[in-house]
C-alpha positions as a printed NumPy array, in Angstrom:
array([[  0.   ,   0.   ,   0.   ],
       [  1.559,   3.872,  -0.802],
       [  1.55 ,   6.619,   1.602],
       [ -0.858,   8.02 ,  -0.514],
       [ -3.685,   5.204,   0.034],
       [ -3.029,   4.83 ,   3.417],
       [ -2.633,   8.654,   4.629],
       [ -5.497,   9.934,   2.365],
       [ -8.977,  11.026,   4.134],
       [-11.938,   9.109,   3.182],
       [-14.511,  10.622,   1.178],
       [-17.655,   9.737,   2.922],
       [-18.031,  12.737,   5.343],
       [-17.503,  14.919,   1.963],
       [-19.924,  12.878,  -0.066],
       [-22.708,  13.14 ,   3.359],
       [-22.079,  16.616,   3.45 ],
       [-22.698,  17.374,  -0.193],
       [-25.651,  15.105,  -0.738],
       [-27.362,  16.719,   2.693],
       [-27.09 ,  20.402,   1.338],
       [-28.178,  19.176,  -2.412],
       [-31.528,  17.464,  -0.538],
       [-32.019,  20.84 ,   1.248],
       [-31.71 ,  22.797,  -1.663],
       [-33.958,  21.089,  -3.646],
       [-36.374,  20.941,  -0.543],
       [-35.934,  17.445,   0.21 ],
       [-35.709,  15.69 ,   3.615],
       [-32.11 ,  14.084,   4.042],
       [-32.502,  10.486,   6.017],
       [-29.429,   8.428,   6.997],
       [-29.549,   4.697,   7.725],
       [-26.83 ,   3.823,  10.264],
       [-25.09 ,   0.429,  11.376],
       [-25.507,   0.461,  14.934],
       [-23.052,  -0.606,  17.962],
       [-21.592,   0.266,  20.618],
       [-19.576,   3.673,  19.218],
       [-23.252,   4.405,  18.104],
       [-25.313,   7.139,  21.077],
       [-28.971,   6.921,  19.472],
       [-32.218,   5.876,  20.847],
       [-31.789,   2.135,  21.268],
       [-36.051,   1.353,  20.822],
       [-35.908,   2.524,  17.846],
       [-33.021,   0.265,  16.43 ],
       [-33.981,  -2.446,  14.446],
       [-31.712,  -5.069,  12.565],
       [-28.875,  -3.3  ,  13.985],
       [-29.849,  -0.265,  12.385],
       [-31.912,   2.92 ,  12.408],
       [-32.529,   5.556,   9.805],
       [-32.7  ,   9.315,  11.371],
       [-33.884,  12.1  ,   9.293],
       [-31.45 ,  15.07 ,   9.598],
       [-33.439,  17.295,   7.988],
       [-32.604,  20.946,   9.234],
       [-36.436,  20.901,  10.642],
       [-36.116,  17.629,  12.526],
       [-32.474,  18.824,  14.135],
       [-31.399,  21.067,  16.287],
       [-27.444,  22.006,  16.852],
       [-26.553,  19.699,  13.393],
       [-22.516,  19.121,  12.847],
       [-21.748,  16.784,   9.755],
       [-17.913,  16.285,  11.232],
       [-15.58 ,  14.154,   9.283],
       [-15.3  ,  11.802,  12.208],
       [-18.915,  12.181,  13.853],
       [-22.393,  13.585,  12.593],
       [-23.767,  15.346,  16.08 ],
       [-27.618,  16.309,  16.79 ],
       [-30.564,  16.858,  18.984],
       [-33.894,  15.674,  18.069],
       [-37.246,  14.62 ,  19.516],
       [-37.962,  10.698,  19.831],
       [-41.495,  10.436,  20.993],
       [-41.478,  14.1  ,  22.303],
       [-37.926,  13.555,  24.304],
       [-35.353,  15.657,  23.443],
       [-32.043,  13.613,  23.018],
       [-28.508,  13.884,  21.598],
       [-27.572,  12.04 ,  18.929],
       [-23.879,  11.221,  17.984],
       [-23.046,   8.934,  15.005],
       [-19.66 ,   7.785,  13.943],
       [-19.604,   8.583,   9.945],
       [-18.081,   5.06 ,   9.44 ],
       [-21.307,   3.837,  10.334],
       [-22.811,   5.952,   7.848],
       [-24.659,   3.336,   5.421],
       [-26.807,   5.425,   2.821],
       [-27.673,   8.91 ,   3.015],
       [-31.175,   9.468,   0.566],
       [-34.152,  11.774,  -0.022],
       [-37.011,  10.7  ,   1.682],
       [-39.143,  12.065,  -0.96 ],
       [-37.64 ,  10.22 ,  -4.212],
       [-34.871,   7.659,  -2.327],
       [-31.899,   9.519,  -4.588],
       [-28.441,   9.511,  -2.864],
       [-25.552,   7.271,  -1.846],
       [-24.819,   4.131,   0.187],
       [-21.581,   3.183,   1.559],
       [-20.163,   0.045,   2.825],
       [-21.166,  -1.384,   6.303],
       [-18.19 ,  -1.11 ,   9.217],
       [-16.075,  -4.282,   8.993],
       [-17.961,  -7.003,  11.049],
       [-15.58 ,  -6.9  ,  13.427],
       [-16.615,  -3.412,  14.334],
       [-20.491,  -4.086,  14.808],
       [-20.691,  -5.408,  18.682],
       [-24.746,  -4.892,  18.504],
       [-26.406,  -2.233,  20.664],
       [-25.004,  -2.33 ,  24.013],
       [-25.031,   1.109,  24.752],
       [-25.985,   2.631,  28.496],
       [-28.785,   3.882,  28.058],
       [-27.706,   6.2  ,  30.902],
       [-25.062,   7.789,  28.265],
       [-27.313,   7.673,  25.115],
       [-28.751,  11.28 ,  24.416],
       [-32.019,  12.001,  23.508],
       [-33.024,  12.294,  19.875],
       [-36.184,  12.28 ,  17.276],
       [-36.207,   9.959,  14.643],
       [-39.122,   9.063,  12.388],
       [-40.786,   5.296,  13.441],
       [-42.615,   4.638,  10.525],
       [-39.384,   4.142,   8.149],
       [-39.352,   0.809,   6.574],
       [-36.991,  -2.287,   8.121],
       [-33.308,  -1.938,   7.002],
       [-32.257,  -4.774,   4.737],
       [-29.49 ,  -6.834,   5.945],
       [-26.007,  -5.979,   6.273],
       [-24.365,  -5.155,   2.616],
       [-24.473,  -2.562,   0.03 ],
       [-27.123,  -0.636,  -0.759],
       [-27.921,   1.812,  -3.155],
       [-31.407,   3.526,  -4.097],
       [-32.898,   2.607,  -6.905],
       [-35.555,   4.064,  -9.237],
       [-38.65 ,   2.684,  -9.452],
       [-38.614,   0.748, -12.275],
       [-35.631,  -1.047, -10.755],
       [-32.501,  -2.927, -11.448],
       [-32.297,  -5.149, -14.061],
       [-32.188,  -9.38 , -12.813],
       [-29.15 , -11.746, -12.649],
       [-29.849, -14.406, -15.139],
       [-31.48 , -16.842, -13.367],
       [-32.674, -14.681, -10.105],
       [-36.042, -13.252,  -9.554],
       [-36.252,  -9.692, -10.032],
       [-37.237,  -7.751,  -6.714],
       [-40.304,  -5.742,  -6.953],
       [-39.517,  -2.173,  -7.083],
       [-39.615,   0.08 ,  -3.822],
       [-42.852,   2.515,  -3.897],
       [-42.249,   6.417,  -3.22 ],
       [-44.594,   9.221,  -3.134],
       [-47.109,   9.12 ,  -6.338],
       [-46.666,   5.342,  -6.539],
       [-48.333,   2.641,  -4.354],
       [-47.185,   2.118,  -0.383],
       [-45.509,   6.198,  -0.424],
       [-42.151,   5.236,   0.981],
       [-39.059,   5.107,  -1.266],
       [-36.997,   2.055,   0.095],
       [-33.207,   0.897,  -0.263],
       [-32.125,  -1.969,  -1.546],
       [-29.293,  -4.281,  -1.238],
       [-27.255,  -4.8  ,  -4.128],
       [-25.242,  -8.113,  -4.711]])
């Protein structure tokens, strides 16, 4: 490995950043999924899978920092004010609620993901949104439009995810082989 590979910054902080202020300029309401554990301070009844997707919408947040180490909030779960600190590593996807556009990134190693064990004396208080759909399973994901991918040969295509002005509302992730 160079110097260069190994002493270069990663890009996802950048990427969250950029794709946050292009859903609030276009009036869209930026969600992130996250890989929870143990570096993770979020509202552990509203993990599921291991994960939990948290609208960081400027409306839904108070105090917002998109660091390049840590993405920092307060929001209101259930009415309860709570702080919110995410490691950007655990970043998955960052999307538009309203159409599902944006990015996904690759899940921690493994290694990293102990499973929600956090205090929940030291997590802060937070709102997130309860009605989001069930994160897949661990692996990439990436939005997709609604017409969808196309199939591996011999694999069943999945259906395509709804949005708003299509059936169910919601636009969904998917996991991509």
């Amino acid at each position: 490995m160079s110097a260069f590979e190994t002493e270069t910054p990663s890009t996802r902080p950048y990427l969250i950043r950029a794709l946050h202020e292009w859903c609030a300029d276009n009036g869209f309401s930026p969600y992130i999924a996250v890989q929870v554990d143990a570096s993770v301070r979020v509202p552990m009844e509203f993990v599921k899978n291991g994960e939990i997707v948290l609208n960081v919408s400027m409306d839904a947040t108070s105090s917002l920092k998109l660091g390049n180490e840590f993405i920092e909030f307060k929001a209101r779960f259930g009415g309860v004010a709570r702080e919110i600190v995410v490691p950007v590593s655990h970043v998955i996807a960052i999307y538009a609620r309203e159409n599902g556009q944006g990015m996904a990134f690759p899940a921690p190693p493994v290694s990293t993901v102990a499973g929600p064990t956090v205090d929940a004396a030291v997590v802060p208080d937070v709102a997130a949104e309860t009605d989001v759909p069930d994160s897949p399973a661990r692996g990439p994901l990436r939005a997709v439009p609604s017409d969808g991918p196309p199939a591996e040969p011999g694999e069943q295509p999945d259906p395509p995810p709804t949005g708003p002005g299509r059936p169910g509302g919601r636009p969904q992730l998917k996991r991509v082989k």
